[in-house]
Each structure stands twice: as structure tokens, then as C-alpha cells.
Coordinates of C-alpha atoms and ligand atoms in Angstrom, one line a residue:
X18 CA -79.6 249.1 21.7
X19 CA -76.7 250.7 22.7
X20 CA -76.0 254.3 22.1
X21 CA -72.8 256.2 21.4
X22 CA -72.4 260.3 20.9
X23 CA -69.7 262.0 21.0
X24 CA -68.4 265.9 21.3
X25 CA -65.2 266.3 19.7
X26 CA -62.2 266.4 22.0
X27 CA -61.6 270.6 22.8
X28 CA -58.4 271.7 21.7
X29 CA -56.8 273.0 25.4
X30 CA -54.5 276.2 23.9
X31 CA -57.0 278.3 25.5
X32 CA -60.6 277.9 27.7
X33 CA -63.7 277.2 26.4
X34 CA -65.9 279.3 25.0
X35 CA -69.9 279.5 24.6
X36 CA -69.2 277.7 21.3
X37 CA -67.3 274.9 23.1
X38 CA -70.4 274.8 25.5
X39 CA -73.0 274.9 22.5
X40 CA -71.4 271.4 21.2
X41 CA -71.6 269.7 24.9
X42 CA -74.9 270.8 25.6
X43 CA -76.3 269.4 22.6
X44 CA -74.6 265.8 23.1
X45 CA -76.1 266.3 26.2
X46 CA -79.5 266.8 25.6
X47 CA -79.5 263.6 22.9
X48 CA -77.9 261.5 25.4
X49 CA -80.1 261.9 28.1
X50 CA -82.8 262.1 26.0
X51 CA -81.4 258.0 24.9
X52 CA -81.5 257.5 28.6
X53 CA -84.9 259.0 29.2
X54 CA -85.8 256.1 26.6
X55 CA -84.1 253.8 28.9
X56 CA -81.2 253.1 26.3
X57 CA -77.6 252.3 27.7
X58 CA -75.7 255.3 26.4
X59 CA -71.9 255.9 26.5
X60 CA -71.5 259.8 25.7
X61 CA -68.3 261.1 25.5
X62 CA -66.0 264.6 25.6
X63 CA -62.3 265.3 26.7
X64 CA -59.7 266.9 25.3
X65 CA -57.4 267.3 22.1
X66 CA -53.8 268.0 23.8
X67 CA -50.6 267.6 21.7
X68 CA -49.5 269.4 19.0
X69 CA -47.5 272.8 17.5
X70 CA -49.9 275.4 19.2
X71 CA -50.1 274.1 22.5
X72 CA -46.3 273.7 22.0
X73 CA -46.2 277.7 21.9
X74 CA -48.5 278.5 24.1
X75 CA -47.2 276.5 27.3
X76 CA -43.8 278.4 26.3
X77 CA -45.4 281.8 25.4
X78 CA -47.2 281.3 29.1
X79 CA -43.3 280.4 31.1
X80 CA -44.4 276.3 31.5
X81 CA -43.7 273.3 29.9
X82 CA -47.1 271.7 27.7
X83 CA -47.8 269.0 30.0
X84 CA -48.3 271.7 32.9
X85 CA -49.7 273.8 30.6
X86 CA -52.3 271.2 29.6
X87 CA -53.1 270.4 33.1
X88 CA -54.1 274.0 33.8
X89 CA -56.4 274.7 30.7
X90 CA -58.1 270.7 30.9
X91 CA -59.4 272.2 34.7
X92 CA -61.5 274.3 33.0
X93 CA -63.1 272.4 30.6
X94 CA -63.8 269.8 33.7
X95 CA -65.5 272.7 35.5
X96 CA -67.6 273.8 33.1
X97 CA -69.1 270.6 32.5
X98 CA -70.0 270.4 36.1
X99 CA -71.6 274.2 36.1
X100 CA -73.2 273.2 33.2
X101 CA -74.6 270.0 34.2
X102 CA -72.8 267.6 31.7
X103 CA -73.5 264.2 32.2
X104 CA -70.6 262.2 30.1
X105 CA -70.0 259.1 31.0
X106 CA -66.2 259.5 30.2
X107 CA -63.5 262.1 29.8
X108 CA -60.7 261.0 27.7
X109 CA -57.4 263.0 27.7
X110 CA -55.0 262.8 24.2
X111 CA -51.9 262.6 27.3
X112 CA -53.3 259.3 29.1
X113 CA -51.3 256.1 28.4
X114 CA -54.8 254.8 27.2
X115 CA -55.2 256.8 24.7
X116 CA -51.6 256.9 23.5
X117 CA -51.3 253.2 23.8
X118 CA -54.2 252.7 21.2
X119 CA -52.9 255.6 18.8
X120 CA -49.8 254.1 18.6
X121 CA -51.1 250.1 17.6
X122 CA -54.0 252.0 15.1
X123 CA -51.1 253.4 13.2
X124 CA -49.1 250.2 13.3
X125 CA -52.5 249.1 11.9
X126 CA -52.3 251.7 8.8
X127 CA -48.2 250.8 8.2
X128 CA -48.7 247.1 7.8
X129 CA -51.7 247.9 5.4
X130 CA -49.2 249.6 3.3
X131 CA -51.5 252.7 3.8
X132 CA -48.5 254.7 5.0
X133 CA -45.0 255.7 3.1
X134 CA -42.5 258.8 3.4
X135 CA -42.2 261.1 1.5
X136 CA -41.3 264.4 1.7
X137 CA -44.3 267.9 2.2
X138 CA -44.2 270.9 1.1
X139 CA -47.1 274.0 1.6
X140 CA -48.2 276.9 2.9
X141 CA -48.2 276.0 7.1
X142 CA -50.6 278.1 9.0
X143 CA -49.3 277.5 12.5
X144 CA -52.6 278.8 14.7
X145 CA -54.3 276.5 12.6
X146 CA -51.8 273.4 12.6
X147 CA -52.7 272.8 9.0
X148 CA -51.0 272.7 5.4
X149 CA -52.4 274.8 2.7
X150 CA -51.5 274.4 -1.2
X151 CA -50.3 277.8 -3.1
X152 CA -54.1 277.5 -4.6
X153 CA -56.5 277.1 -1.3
X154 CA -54.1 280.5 -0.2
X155 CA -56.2 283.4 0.1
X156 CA -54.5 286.4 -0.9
X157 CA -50.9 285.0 0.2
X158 CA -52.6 284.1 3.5
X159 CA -54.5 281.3 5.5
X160 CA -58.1 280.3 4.1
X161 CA -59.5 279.6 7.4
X162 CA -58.4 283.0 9.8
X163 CA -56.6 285.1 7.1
X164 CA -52.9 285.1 9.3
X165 CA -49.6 284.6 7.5
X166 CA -48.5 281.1 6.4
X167 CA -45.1 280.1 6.1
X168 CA -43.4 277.9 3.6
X169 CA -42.3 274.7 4.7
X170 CA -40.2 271.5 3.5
X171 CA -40.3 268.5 5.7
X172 CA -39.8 264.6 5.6
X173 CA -43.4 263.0 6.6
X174 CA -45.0 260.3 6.6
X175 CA -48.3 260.1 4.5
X176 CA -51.5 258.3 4.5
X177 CA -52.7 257.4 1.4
X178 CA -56.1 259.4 1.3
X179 CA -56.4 259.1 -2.5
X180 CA -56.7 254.9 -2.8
X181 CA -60.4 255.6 -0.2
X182 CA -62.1 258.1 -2.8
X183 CA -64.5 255.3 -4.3
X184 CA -64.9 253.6 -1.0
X185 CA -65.7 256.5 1.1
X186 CA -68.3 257.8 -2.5
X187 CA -69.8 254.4 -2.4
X188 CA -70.3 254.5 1.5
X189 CA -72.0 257.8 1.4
X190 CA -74.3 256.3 -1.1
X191 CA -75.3 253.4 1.0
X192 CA -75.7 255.2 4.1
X193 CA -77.4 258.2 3.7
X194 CA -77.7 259.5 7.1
X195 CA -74.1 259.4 7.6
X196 CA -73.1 263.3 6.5
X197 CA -75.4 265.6 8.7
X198 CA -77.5 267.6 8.0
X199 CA -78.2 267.2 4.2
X200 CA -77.0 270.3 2.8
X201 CA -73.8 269.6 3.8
X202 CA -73.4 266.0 2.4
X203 CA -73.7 267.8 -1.0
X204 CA -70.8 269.8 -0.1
X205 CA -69.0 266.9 1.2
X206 CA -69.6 264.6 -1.4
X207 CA -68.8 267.0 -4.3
X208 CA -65.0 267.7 -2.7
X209 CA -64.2 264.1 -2.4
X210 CA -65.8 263.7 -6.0
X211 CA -62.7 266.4 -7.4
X212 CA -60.0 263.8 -6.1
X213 CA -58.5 263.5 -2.8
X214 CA -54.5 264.0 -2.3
X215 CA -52.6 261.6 0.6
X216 CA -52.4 263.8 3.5
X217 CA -49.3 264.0 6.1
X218 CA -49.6 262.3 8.9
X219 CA -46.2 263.1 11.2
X220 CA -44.6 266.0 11.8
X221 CA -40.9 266.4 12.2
X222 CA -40.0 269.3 14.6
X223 CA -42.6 269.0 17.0
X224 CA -41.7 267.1 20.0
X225 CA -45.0 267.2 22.2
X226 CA -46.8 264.9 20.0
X227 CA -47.2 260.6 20.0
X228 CA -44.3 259.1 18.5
X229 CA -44.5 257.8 15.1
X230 CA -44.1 253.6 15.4
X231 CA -40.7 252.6 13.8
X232 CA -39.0 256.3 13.6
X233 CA -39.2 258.5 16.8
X234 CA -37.6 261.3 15.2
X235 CA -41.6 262.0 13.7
X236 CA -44.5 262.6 16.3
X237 CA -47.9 261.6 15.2
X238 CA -50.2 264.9 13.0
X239 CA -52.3 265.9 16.3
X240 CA -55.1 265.3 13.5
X241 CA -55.1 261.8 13.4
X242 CA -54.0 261.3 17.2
X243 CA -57.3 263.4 18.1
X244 CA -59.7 261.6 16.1
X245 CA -58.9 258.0 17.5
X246 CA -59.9 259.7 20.9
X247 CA -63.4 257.6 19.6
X248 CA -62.1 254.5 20.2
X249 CA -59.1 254.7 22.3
X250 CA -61.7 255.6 24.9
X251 CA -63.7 252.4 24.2
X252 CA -60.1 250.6 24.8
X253 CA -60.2 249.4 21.0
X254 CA -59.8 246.8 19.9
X255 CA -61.0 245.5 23.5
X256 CA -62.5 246.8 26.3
X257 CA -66.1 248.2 25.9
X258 CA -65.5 248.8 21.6
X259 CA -67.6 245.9 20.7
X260 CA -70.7 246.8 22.5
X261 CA -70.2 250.4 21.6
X262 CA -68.8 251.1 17.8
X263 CA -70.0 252.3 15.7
X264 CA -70.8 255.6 17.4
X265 CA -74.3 256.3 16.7
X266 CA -73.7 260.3 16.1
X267 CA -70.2 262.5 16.4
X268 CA -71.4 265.7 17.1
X269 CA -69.0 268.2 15.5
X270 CA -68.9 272.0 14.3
X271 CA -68.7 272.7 10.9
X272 CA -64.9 274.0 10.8
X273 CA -63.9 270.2 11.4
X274 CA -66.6 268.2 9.3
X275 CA -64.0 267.4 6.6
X276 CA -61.6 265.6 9.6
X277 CA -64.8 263.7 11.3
X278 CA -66.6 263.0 7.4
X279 CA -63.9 262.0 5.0
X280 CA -60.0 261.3 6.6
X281 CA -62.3 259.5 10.1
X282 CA -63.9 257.3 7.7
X283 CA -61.2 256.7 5.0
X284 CA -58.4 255.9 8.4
X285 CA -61.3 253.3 9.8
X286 CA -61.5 251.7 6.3
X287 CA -57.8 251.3 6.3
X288 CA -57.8 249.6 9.6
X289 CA -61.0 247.3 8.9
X290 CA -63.3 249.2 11.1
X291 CA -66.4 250.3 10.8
X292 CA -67.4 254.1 10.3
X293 CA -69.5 255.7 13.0
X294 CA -73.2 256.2 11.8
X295 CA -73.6 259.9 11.5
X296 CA -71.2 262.6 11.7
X297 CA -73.4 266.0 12.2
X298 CA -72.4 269.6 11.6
X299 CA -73.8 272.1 13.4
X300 CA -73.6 275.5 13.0
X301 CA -71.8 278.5 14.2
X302 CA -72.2 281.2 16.6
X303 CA -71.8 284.9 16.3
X304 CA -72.0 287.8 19.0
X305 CA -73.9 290.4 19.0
X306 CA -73.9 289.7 15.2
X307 CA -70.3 289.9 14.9
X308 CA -67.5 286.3 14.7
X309 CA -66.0 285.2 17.1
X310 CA -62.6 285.8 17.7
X311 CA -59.8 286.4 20.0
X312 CA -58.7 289.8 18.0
X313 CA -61.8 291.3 18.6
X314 CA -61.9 289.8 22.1
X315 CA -65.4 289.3 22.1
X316 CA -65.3 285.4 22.8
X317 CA -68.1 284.7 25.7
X318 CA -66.9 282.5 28.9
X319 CA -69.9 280.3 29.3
X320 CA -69.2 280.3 32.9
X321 CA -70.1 283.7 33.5
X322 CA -73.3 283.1 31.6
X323 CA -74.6 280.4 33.5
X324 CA -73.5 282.0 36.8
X325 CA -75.1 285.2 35.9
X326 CA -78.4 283.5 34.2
X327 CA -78.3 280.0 35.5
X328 CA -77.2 276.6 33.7
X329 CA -80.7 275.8 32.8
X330 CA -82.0 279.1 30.8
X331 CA -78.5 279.2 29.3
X332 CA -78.5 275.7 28.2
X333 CA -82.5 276.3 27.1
X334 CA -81.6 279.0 25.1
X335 CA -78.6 277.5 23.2
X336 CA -81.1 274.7 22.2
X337 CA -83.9 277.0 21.1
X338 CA -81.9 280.0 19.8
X339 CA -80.2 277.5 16.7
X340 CA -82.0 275.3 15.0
X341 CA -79.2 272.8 15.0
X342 CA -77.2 272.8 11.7
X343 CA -77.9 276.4 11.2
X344 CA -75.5 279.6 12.3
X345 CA -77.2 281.9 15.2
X346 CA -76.2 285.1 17.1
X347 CA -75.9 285.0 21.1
X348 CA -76.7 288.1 22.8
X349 CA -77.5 288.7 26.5
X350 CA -80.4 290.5 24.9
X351 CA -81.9 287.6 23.3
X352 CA -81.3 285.5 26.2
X353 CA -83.2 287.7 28.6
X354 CA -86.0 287.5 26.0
X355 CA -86.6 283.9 26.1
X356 CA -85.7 283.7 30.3
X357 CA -88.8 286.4 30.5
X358 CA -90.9 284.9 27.9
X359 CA -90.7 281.6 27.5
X360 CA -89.5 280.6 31.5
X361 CA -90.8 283.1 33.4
X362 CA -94.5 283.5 31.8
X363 CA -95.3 280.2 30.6
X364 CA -93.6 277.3 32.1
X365 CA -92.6 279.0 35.7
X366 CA -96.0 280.8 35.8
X367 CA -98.2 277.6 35.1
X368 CA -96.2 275.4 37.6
X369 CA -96.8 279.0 40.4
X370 CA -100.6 279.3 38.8
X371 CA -101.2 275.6 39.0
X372 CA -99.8 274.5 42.2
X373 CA -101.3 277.9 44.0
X374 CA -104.6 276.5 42.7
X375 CA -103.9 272.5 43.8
X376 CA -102.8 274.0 47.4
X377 CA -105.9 275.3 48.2
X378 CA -108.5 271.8 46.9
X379 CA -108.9 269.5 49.5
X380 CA -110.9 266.9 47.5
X381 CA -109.1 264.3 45.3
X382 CA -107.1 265.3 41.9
X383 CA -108.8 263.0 39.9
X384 CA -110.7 263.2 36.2
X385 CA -110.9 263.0 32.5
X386 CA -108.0 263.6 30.3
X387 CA -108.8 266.7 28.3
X388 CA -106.1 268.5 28.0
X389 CA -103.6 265.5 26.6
X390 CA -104.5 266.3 23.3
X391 CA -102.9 269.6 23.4
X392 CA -99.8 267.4 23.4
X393 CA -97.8 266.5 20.0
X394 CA -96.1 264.1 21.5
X395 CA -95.2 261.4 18.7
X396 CA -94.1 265.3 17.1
X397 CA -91.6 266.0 19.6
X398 CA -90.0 262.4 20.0
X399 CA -89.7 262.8 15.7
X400 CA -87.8 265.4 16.3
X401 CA -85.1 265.0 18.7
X402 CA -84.7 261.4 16.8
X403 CA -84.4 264.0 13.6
X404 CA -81.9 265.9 16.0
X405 CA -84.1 268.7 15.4
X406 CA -83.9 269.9 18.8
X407 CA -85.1 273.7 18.7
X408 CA -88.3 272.1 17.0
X409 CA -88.6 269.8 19.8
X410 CA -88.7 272.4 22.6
X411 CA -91.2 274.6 20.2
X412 CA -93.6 272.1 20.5
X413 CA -93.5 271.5 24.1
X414 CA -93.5 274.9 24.7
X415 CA -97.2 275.1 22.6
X416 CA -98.5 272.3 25.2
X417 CA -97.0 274.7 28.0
X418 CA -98.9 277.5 26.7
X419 CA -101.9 275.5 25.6
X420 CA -102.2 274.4 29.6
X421 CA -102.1 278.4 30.5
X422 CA -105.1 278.7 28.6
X423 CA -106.8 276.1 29.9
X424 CA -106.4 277.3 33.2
X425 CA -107.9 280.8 31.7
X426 CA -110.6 279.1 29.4
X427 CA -111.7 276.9 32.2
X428 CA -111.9 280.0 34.4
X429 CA -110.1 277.5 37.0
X430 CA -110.2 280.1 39.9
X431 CA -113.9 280.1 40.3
X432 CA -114.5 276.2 40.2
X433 CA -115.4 273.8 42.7
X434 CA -116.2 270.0 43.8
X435 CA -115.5 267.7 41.0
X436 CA -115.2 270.3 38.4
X437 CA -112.2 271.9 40.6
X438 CA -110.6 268.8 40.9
X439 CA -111.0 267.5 37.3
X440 CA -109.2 271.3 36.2
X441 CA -106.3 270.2 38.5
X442 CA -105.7 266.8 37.3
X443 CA -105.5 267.9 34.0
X444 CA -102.9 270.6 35.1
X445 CA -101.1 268.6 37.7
X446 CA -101.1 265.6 35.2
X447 CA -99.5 268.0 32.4
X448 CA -97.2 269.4 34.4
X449 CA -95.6 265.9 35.4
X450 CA -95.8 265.1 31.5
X451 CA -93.6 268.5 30.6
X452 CA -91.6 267.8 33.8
X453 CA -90.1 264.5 32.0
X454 CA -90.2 266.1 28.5
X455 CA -88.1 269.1 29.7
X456 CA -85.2 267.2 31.5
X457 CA -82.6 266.0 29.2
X458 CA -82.8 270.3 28.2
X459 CA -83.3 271.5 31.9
X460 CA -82.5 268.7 34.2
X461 CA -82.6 270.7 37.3
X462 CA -85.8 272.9 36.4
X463 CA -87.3 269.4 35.7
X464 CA -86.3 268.4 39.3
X465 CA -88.0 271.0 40.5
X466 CA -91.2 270.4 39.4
X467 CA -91.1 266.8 40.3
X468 CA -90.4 267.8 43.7
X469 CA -93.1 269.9 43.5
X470 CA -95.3 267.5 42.4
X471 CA -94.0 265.2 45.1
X472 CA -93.8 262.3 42.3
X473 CA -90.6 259.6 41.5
X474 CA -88.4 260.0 38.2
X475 CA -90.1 258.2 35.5
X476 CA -88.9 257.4 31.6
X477 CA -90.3 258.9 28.6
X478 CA -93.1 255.7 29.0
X479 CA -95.0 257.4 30.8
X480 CA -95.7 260.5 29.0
X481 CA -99.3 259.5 28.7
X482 CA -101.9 261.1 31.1
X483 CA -102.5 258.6 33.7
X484 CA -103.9 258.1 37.9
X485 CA -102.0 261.4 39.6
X486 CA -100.3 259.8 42.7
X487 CA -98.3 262.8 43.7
X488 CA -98.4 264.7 47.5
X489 CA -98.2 268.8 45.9
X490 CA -95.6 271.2 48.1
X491 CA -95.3 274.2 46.0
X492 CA -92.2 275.7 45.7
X493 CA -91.4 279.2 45.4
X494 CA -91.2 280.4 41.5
X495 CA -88.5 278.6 39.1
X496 CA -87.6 281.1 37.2
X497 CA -87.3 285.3 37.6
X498 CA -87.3 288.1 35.5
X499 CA -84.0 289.6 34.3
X500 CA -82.8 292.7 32.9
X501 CA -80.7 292.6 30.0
Ligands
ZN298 ZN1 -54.9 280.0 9.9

């Protein structure tokens, strides 16, 4: 089967940020974890590039957008590559691809009769391209970052929001997996039970945008542009669409779960396509117990991080830190606490510990499978199909540490002959298991210990305890101690 995930496409008014690398990481993880199952998987990022703010900012920065653009989309390409990101595709909102398909969707919703003029007025929060009413104001201001708002009166083009509130009600009942995780399809569900008003789809003053099919003074609400990013990179309605669509999970941060679970779905409707299967929310990230944000200037470049740290510790402790859904804090501090717990003292002191030991046997690594039931293993696959990834690694880490004991309980050190080599086989044999378990988290640690090992790549088939066929040539340790 198939699989198709999805980060949302990063808005390119300024570079990324840890939260930015939180979302990628975790598509990351699930999508190599699909491959490690030997699935054909199609996971895709790129970026969200028209609109208002980037409008400004090219101007406020002396260049035109499409330069502008250019500079900021460099960044995000880099970062994947420090970061190990293993898309499969990048699609850009500027390339004639994705433009080409934006433009026939819409042509799509208008002969529907999905789409008619009218005329909007609101409350415009320009940071956040969106229209408030008087009543989601808070205190005069915008809801979502508290800035000024202005008043504005424009001819636009609407989508007809209101005729999808049964259909999209009736589809949440049906597919219950859809709005991720559960306590926010109650939320969900209960807004689109109140009513849903059309919504604006073009924009008159703002020229970097898609033009509007049939009247080019309008360009396309950067909105509904960015979301068909999910198909326009499968070339809808051709292309690789059919073997792909419906996307099997659009990972997405909270702030844009109404975009991905209600107007996604109720558009797709409108054009006779089929919603993805699961949008999922995750959480957000603090620092240092305090929100992000540019005022405070206390945004984290992930590419310092993983410089500083190292792509694998900073991608383990993403996963691990934040139970996915819920909110967590980042802190240097709590990063240097897992890197000195968790990778220094029990996964790169077992592979240093074990291999020291396997360096110094001569006789063959061969025995009985003892310490295989240590492993949870059906546990950990139940999770990361759950998308509980923290939970995942928490139970591979109890196997790491259940093989540190077993080197102590079995006093490994002091044995000989057949009992020496039965001690390694279990180690060397768990070690080689954890080595395929760790690598959609920690690809590169994992390659390490296969290297040490001296084995091949293998799937997740062959997790099971099994001959050990591998030539040992230890390395020096994976991980070191750091100072926060
Ligand atoms: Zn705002």
C-alpha cells in the first residue's frame, strides 16, 4: 500500500525555526518508518510563497518577492539536508506546476457554482493574512498575536463554506481517525456544528498571488493556493495522484488545523475529490517556558542546534521531549539531559561495553535467545502506527537498558567458552535489533552501529533474534557528554 505524509508547506517571510524543524522531523520519522516496513512512500514538504506578508517583507528587505522568496526557500532546503530529511519531493507555491493545477482546481470550484462575488468586510490582521469579525476581536485587536487590525472593504470572490457543514459532520462521523488526535476532533466538530460562514477566496490589492480564472484584477487567498500544494505536487488530476491520494496523514501544527480539517476537506468535496485520511495536530513549543516569538526574539535556529549538538540527539530529543499532540518546552538544558542520559549512558555505552567485550572472544558468537524477551516489540510498532512516537522510543529505550543489565547481571566480563559467547550473541544480536529500530529517529547513529556490527541494512522483518552473521570493528564512542 502506498503511503502519503505530508508537512505543511513553510511560509518563506522569515527562516525556519525549531518549530518548523519539529513538524519535518516527525513526517520524517513516520515516513521512514513506512519504508523500514518496505512500503512505497511519497513524503512531502516545500514552501507556502505568495501572499500580502511576503509582499512587505521582500519590500521592507530592498527586493522584489520573487528574489526575496528565492533567498529565504535556501534555508529551508539546507536545513533539511543538516537535518537529514528524506522527502521525496519539494514543491514550491511559484513553480508553473503548482500554479498550473491551482488555477484548473478553482476553475473546478467556479463551474460547481461553489464560487460567487460578493463583496468582504472585517477586521484584517495583515502579519496574519486573515479576516477577523468585530466578535472573534480581542480587545479591538487580532485573536491569534494580539497586533492591530484594520478595517477593510473589498470586492472578493467567496467559496461557499456554509452549503459543506452536513457533509463535512457526516464525514467526521464515518471516519473517525480523520481529526487527530481525539481531543481536538471534539473541538473541531463542535465549531463546524455552530454554522460555518462562506469564506473569501481572492484578494484584490495584492499582486504577488495566482490569478483568479476569469478576472485577473483578483489574485487567489494564499490560503487556498497553499493547501492544493497536496495535490499539485502529485500533478492532479494526472501524474502520480491516483496511486497516491488520498494522503494517508497531513502532519500539521495546531494554529492551522481549521485550514487542513474543515476548508481542505469541504474545497475537495466541492471538486469531487476525496479527503486525505487523517489530518494530525500536534502541539506547540515553548522556550525556556516562555512562546515563541519574534518580539521577544527568543525563536531557536534549528541549525545551530544540530551543529552545536548533532542532527541525531536534536532530532531524538524533539521526538522524545513531546509526546506528539501535546505542547513541550525546549531548553538546551533538557537537551543535554537526554544526550548524557539517555545517548551517552545507555545506547552509546552498550554498543562501547558490548563491542569492547565481542573484540576480545575469539570463539563463535553463537547461542540461545534470552534476552529477546526484554523486547516489546509488537508495543513499539502499535505505537508509531498510533503516531505515538515519544512512547515508541520509551520502549526501546527500556530494551536498551534492559541489555545494560544483562551485561551486569550476567557478570559478562568474567565469562568464558560457550558461556562468553552465548552473552555476546545476545548483545550483539540486540544491538543489530535496536540498530533497525532506532533509524527512521537516528538514521546516522543507526549507521553507525551497523558498521560496527559489520552487517547489511535490513527492514523491520527482521527484528527477531536470529544466526549473527556480522564481522565486529568497534568504533570509537557515538555519542559524548555535553555541558549545558
Ligand atoms: Zn494577527
Amino acid at each position: 500500500m502506498p503511503y502519503y505524509i505530508t508537512t505543511p508547506i513553510y511560509y518563506v517571510n522569515d527562516k525556519p525555526h525549531i518549530g518548523h524543524a519539529y513538524t519535518t522531523i516527525v513526517a520524517d520519522v513516520i515516513a521512514r518508518w513506512q519504508r523500514l516496513k518496505n512500503e512505497e512512500v511519497f513524503f512531502l514538504t516545500g514552501t507556502d510563497e505568495h501572499g500580502e506578508k511576503i509582499e512587505k517583507a521582500a519590500f521592507a528587505a530592498g527586493t522584489t518577492p520573487a528574489v526575496f522568496v528565492d533567498s529565504i526557500v535556501g534555508k529551508y532546503t539546507e536545513l533539511w539536508k543538516i537535518l537529514d530529511i528524506s522527502n521525496d519531493d519539494f514543491i514550491r507555491t511559484t513553480e508553473e506546476r503548482h500554479i498550473a493545477v491551482v488555477k484548473s482546481f478553482v476553475k473546478q470550484l467556479i463551474k460547481g457554482g461553489d464560487i460567487y462575488k460578493g463583496e468582504y468586510e472585517g477586521w484584517y490582521c495583515t502579519p496574519d493574512e486573515t479576516f477577523f469579525t468585530k466578535l472573534q476581536l480581542v480587545d479591538g485587536k487580532c485573536p491569534e498575536c494580539g497586533r492591530p487590525v484594520k478595517r477593510l472593504k473589498e470586492e472578493s470572490y467567496f467559496f461557499r463554506l456554509s452549503k459543506y457543514q452536513g457533509a463535512l459532520l457526516r464525514f467526521y462521523e464515518n471516519n473517525a481517525g480523520f481529526l487527530a488526535p481525539e481531543f481536538r476532533a471534539r473541538e473541531i466538530t463542535n465549531r463546524v456544528r455552530n454554522g460555518l460562514n462562506d469564506i473569501s477566496i481572492t484578494r484584490k490589492n495584492v499582486g504577488w498571488g495566482i490569478p483568479f480564472p476569469g478576472d485577473e484584477s483578483h489574485t487567489i487567498y494564499v490560503w487556498v493556493d497553499a493547501l492544493l500544494n497536496y495535490i499539485s505536487a502529485l500533478g492532479w488530476p494526472d501524474g502520480i495522484f491516483a496511486r497516491f491520494w488520498p494522503a494517508n496523514v497531513h502532519m500539521v501544527g495546531k494554529e492551522i488545523n481549521w485550514f487542513h480539517s474543515v476548508i481542505w476537506p469541504a474545497m475537495l468535496f466541492s471538486a469531487g475529490i476525496e479527503p486525505p485520511k487523517k489530518v494530525f495536530a500536534h502541539g506547540w513549543w515553548t522556550v525556556e517556558g516562555k512562546k515563541m516569538s519574534k518580539s521577544v526574539g527568543n525563536a531557536i535556529d534549528p541549525k545551530v542546534i544540530a551543529e552545536r549538538y548533532g542532527r541525531d540527539s536534536l532530532r531524538y530529543f524533539m521526538i522524545r521531549e513531546m509526546p506528539l499532540g501535546d505542547d513541550g518546552d525546549f531548553s538546551e538544558k533538557a537537551l543535554a539531559a537526554r544526550i548524557n542520559g539517555e545517548l551517552v549512558d545507555d545506547l552509546g555505552n552498550l554498543v562501547y561495553r558490548a563491542l569492547t567485550l565481542a573484540e576480545r572472544f575469539g570463539g563463535s558468537i553463537s547461542g540461545t535467545a534470552e534476552l529477546e524477551k526484554s523486547l516489546d516489540l509488537e508495543g513499539i510498532m502499535k505505537c508509531i502506527e498510533g503516531l505515538d512516537l515519544s512512547g515508541a522510543l520509551e520502549k526501546v529505550w527500556s530494551f536498551i537498558r534492559a541489555s545494560n543489565r544483562y551485561i551486569n547481571e550476567k557478570e559478562a566480563w568474567k565469562l568464558s567458552g560457550e558461556d562468553f559467547g552465548n552473552a555476546l550473541y545476545n548483545l550483539v544480536e540486540a544491538l543489530r535489533v535496536i540498530s533497525i529500530l532506532i533509524k527512521p529517529f537516528m538514521p546516522g547513529t543507526s549507521e553507525s552501529i551497523r558498521k560496527q556490527l559489520g552487517i547489511q541494512a535490513e527492514g523491520l522483518d527482521a527484528c527477531r533474534f536470529k544466526e549473527f552473521k556480522g564481522r565486529i570493528v568497534k568504533g570509537p564512542y557515538l555519542f559524548e557528554k555535553v555541558k549545558a
